[in-house]
């Protein structure tokens, strides 16, 4: 570079479009945590139709959501050009696998919050409770950020990656624990 040429000025990224999604997501996460702590657990919330009990139901629904989250990661990598695949249907697969994964988590979360509450006495359960609240906060932030224009290019991949990572943590602290402690049962 010569003395007369100036170094390129880095462009500042506009983070303003992320403020509302992140704030709402944080409120959701904190709100769920507070509800989970102040609500008196009922011990029962969702009938485990077709399952031997609520833990088996939660385990299998979480496993289904986790499997669909793997589809989400694969389809996102294809959509972002990280995996080369001529698949015009990949965006549809991404949207519907995400919707299905989310729907599988709803009865699990309802049972966890309503029947059990947020618990902090056992480390695994404490981590699971915190991850559950964080999952819904990150998910809401990602959904609210999707239609926003002017987001930094890293915003959606980071929010999607966080959503996947937290769901992985939830699966590890619940379903994997169930499978290794109780066994594989319906």
CSV table of C-alpha atoms in Angstrom, one decimal:
chain,number,residue,atom,x,y,z
A,1,UNK,CA,0.0,0.0,0.0
A,2,UNK,CA,1.4,3.4,-0.9
A,3,UNK,CA,1.5,6.4,1.3
A,4,UNK,CA,-1.4,8.0,-0.6
A,5,UNK,CA,-3.7,5.0,-0.2
A,6,UNK,CA,-5.8,4.8,2.9
A,7,UNK,CA,-6.5,1.5,4.6
A,8,UNK,CA,-10.1,0.4,4.0
A,9,UNK,CA,-12.4,1.5,6.8
A,10,UNK,CA,-14.2,-1.5,8.3
A,11,UNK,CA,-18.0,-1.2,8.1
A,12,UNK,CA,-19.9,-1.2,11.4
A,13,UNK,CA,-22.6,-3.8,11.6
A,14,UNK,CA,-26.0,-2.6,12.6
A,15,UNK,CA,-27.0,-4.6,15.7
A,16,UNK,CA,-30.2,-2.6,16.3
A,17,UNK,CA,-32.4,-5.2,14.5
A,18,UNK,CA,-31.3,-7.8,17.0
A,19,UNK,CA,-32.2,-5.8,20.1
A,20,UNK,CA,-35.9,-6.6,20.2
A,21,UNK,CA,-35.5,-10.3,19.4
A,22,UNK,CA,-32.8,-10.7,22.0
A,23,UNK,CA,-34.7,-8.7,24.7
A,24,UNK,CA,-37.9,-10.7,24.1
A,25,UNK,CA,-36.0,-14.0,24.1
A,26,UNK,CA,-34.3,-13.0,27.4
A,27,UNK,CA,-37.7,-12.1,28.9
A,28,UNK,CA,-39.1,-15.5,27.8
A,29,UNK,CA,-36.1,-17.4,29.3
A,30,UNK,CA,-36.2,-15.5,32.6
A,31,UNK,CA,-40.0,-15.7,32.7
A,32,UNK,CA,-40.0,-19.5,32.3
A,33,UNK,CA,-37.3,-19.8,35.0
A,34,UNK,CA,-39.2,-17.7,37.4
A,35,UNK,CA,-42.4,-19.5,36.7
A,36,UNK,CA,-40.6,-22.9,37.2
A,37,UNK,CA,-39.3,-21.8,40.6
A,38,UNK,CA,-42.5,-20.1,42.0
A,39,UNK,CA,-45.1,-22.5,40.6
A,40,UNK,CA,-45.9,-25.4,43.0
A,41,UNK,CA,-45.3,-28.5,40.9
A,42,UNK,CA,-48.4,-30.7,40.5
A,43,UNK,CA,-46.5,-33.9,39.8
A,44,UNK,CA,-48.8,-34.5,36.8
A,45,UNK,CA,-49.4,-32.5,33.6
A,46,UNK,CA,-49.6,-34.5,30.4
A,47,UNK,CA,-51.0,-38.0,29.9
A,48,UNK,CA,-48.3,-40.2,28.3
A,49,UNK,CA,-50.6,-41.7,25.6
A,50,UNK,CA,-48.8,-44.7,24.1
A,51,UNK,CA,-45.9,-44.5,26.5
A,52,UNK,CA,-45.2,-46.3,29.7
A,53,UNK,CA,-44.9,-43.1,31.7
A,54,UNK,CA,-44.2,-39.4,31.5
A,55,UNK,CA,-40.4,-39.9,31.6
A,56,UNK,CA,-40.5,-42.2,28.6
A,57,UNK,CA,-42.8,-39.8,26.8
A,58,UNK,CA,-40.5,-36.9,27.4
A,59,UNK,CA,-37.4,-39.0,26.4
A,60,UNK,CA,-38.8,-40.1,23.1
A,61,UNK,CA,-40.3,-36.7,22.2
A,62,UNK,CA,-37.0,-35.0,23.0
A,63,UNK,CA,-35.1,-37.6,21.0
A,64,UNK,CA,-37.4,-36.9,18.0
A,65,UNK,CA,-36.8,-33.2,18.4
A,66,UNK,CA,-33.1,-33.8,18.6
A,67,UNK,CA,-33.2,-35.9,15.4
A,68,UNK,CA,-35.1,-33.2,13.6
A,69,UNK,CA,-32.6,-30.7,14.9
A,70,UNK,CA,-29.9,-32.7,13.1
A,71,UNK,CA,-32.0,-32.3,10.0
A,72,UNK,CA,-32.1,-28.6,10.7
A,73,UNK,CA,-28.3,-28.4,10.9
A,74,UNK,CA,-27.8,-30.4,7.6
A,75,UNK,CA,-30.4,-28.3,5.7
A,76,UNK,CA,-29.0,-25.0,7.0
A,77,UNK,CA,-25.5,-26.1,5.8
A,78,UNK,CA,-27.0,-26.8,2.4
A,79,UNK,CA,-28.9,-23.5,2.3
A,80,UNK,CA,-25.9,-21.5,3.4
A,81,UNK,CA,-23.7,-23.2,0.7
A,82,UNK,CA,-21.5,-25.2,3.1
A,83,UNK,CA,-22.7,-28.5,1.6
A,84,UNK,CA,-23.1,-28.6,-2.1
A,85,UNK,CA,-26.4,-30.2,-3.0
A,86,UNK,CA,-28.9,-29.4,-5.7
A,87,UNK,CA,-32.0,-29.6,-3.6
A,88,UNK,CA,-34.6,-26.9,-4.4
A,89,UNK,CA,-36.8,-28.4,-1.6
A,90,UNK,CA,-34.2,-27.9,1.2
A,91,UNK,CA,-35.7,-24.7,2.5
A,92,UNK,CA,-39.1,-26.4,2.8
A,93,UNK,CA,-37.4,-29.3,4.7
A,94,UNK,CA,-35.7,-26.8,7.0
A,95,UNK,CA,-38.9,-25.0,7.8
A,96,UNK,CA,-41.0,-28.1,8.4
A,97,UNK,CA,-38.4,-30.0,10.4
A,98,UNK,CA,-38.0,-27.0,12.6
A,99,UNK,CA,-41.7,-26.7,13.1
A,100,UNK,CA,-42.0,-30.4,13.9
A,101,UNK,CA,-39.0,-30.3,16.3
A,102,UNK,CA,-40.5,-27.3,18.2
A,103,UNK,CA,-43.9,-29.0,18.4
A,104,UNK,CA,-42.3,-32.1,19.9
A,105,UNK,CA,-40.8,-30.0,22.6
A,106,UNK,CA,-44.0,-28.3,23.7
A,107,UNK,CA,-45.6,-31.2,25.7
A,108,UNK,CA,-42.1,-31.9,27.2
A,109,UNK,CA,-41.7,-28.3,28.4
A,110,UNK,CA,-45.3,-28.1,29.6
A,111,UNK,CA,-44.8,-31.3,31.7
A,112,UNK,CA,-41.4,-30.1,33.0
A,113,UNK,CA,-42.6,-26.7,34.1
A,114,UNK,CA,-46.1,-27.6,35.3
A,115,UNK,CA,-45.5,-31.0,36.8
A,116,UNK,CA,-41.9,-30.7,38.0
A,117,UNK,CA,-40.9,-27.0,38.1
A,118,UNK,CA,-37.4,-25.7,37.8
A,119,UNK,CA,-35.2,-27.7,40.1
A,120,UNK,CA,-31.7,-26.8,41.3
A,121,UNK,CA,-30.9,-29.5,43.9
A,122,UNK,CA,-29.2,-32.0,41.6
A,123,UNK,CA,-26.6,-30.7,39.2
A,124,UNK,CA,-27.8,-32.6,36.1
A,125,UNK,CA,-31.4,-31.4,36.8
A,126,UNK,CA,-30.3,-27.9,37.5
A,127,UNK,CA,-28.4,-27.7,34.2
A,128,UNK,CA,-31.4,-29.3,32.4
A,129,UNK,CA,-33.8,-26.7,34.0
A,130,UNK,CA,-31.6,-23.8,33.0
A,131,UNK,CA,-31.0,-25.1,29.4
A,132,UNK,CA,-34.8,-25.6,29.0
A,133,UNK,CA,-35.5,-22.0,29.8
A,134,UNK,CA,-32.6,-20.8,27.7
A,135,UNK,CA,-33.8,-23.0,24.8
A,136,UNK,CA,-37.1,-21.2,24.5
A,137,UNK,CA,-35.5,-17.8,24.9
A,138,UNK,CA,-33.0,-18.5,22.1
A,139,UNK,CA,-35.7,-20.1,19.9
A,140,UNK,CA,-38.0,-17.0,20.3
A,141,UNK,CA,-35.1,-14.7,19.5
A,142,UNK,CA,-34.3,-16.7,16.4
A,143,UNK,CA,-37.9,-16.7,15.2
A,144,UNK,CA,-38.2,-12.9,15.8
A,145,UNK,CA,-34.9,-12.3,14.0
A,146,UNK,CA,-35.9,-14.2,10.9
A,147,UNK,CA,-38.0,-11.6,9.2
A,148,UNK,CA,-35.7,-8.7,10.2
A,149,UNK,CA,-33.8,-7.0,7.4
A,150,UNK,CA,-30.3,-5.6,7.9
A,151,UNK,CA,-29.1,-8.2,10.3
A,152,UNK,CA,-25.4,-9.0,10.4
A,153,UNK,CA,-24.7,-12.1,8.3
A,154,UNK,CA,-23.6,-14.1,11.4
A,155,UNK,CA,-26.8,-13.4,13.4
A,156,UNK,CA,-29.1,-16.2,12.1
A,157,UNK,CA,-26.3,-18.9,12.0
A,158,UNK,CA,-25.3,-18.0,15.6
A,159,UNK,CA,-28.9,-18.1,16.9
A,160,UNK,CA,-29.6,-21.3,15.0
A,161,UNK,CA,-26.4,-22.8,16.3
A,162,UNK,CA,-27.2,-21.8,19.8
A,163,UNK,CA,-30.7,-23.3,19.5
A,164,UNK,CA,-29.2,-26.6,18.3
A,165,UNK,CA,-26.5,-26.6,21.0
A,166,UNK,CA,-29.0,-26.0,23.8
A,167,UNK,CA,-31.3,-28.7,22.5
A,168,UNK,CA,-28.3,-31.0,22.4
A,169,UNK,CA,-27.6,-30.2,26.0
A,170,UNK,CA,-31.2,-30.8,26.9
A,171,UNK,CA,-31.1,-34.2,25.1
A,172,UNK,CA,-27.8,-35.1,26.9
A,173,UNK,CA,-29.2,-34.2,30.3
A,174,UNK,CA,-32.5,-35.9,29.9
A,175,UNK,CA,-32.9,-38.5,27.1
A,176,UNK,CA,-29.4,-39.8,27.2
A,177,UNK,CA,-29.6,-40.0,31.0
A,178,UNK,CA,-32.9,-41.9,30.7
A,179,UNK,CA,-31.5,-44.3,28.1
A,180,UNK,CA,-28.3,-45.0,30.1
A,181,UNK,CA,-30.0,-45.1,33.6
A,182,UNK,CA,-33.4,-46.7,33.0
A,183,UNK,CA,-32.9,-48.3,29.6
A,184,UNK,CA,-34.6,-48.0,26.2
A,185,UNK,CA,-38.2,-48.4,26.8
A,186,UNK,CA,-41.5,-47.0,25.5
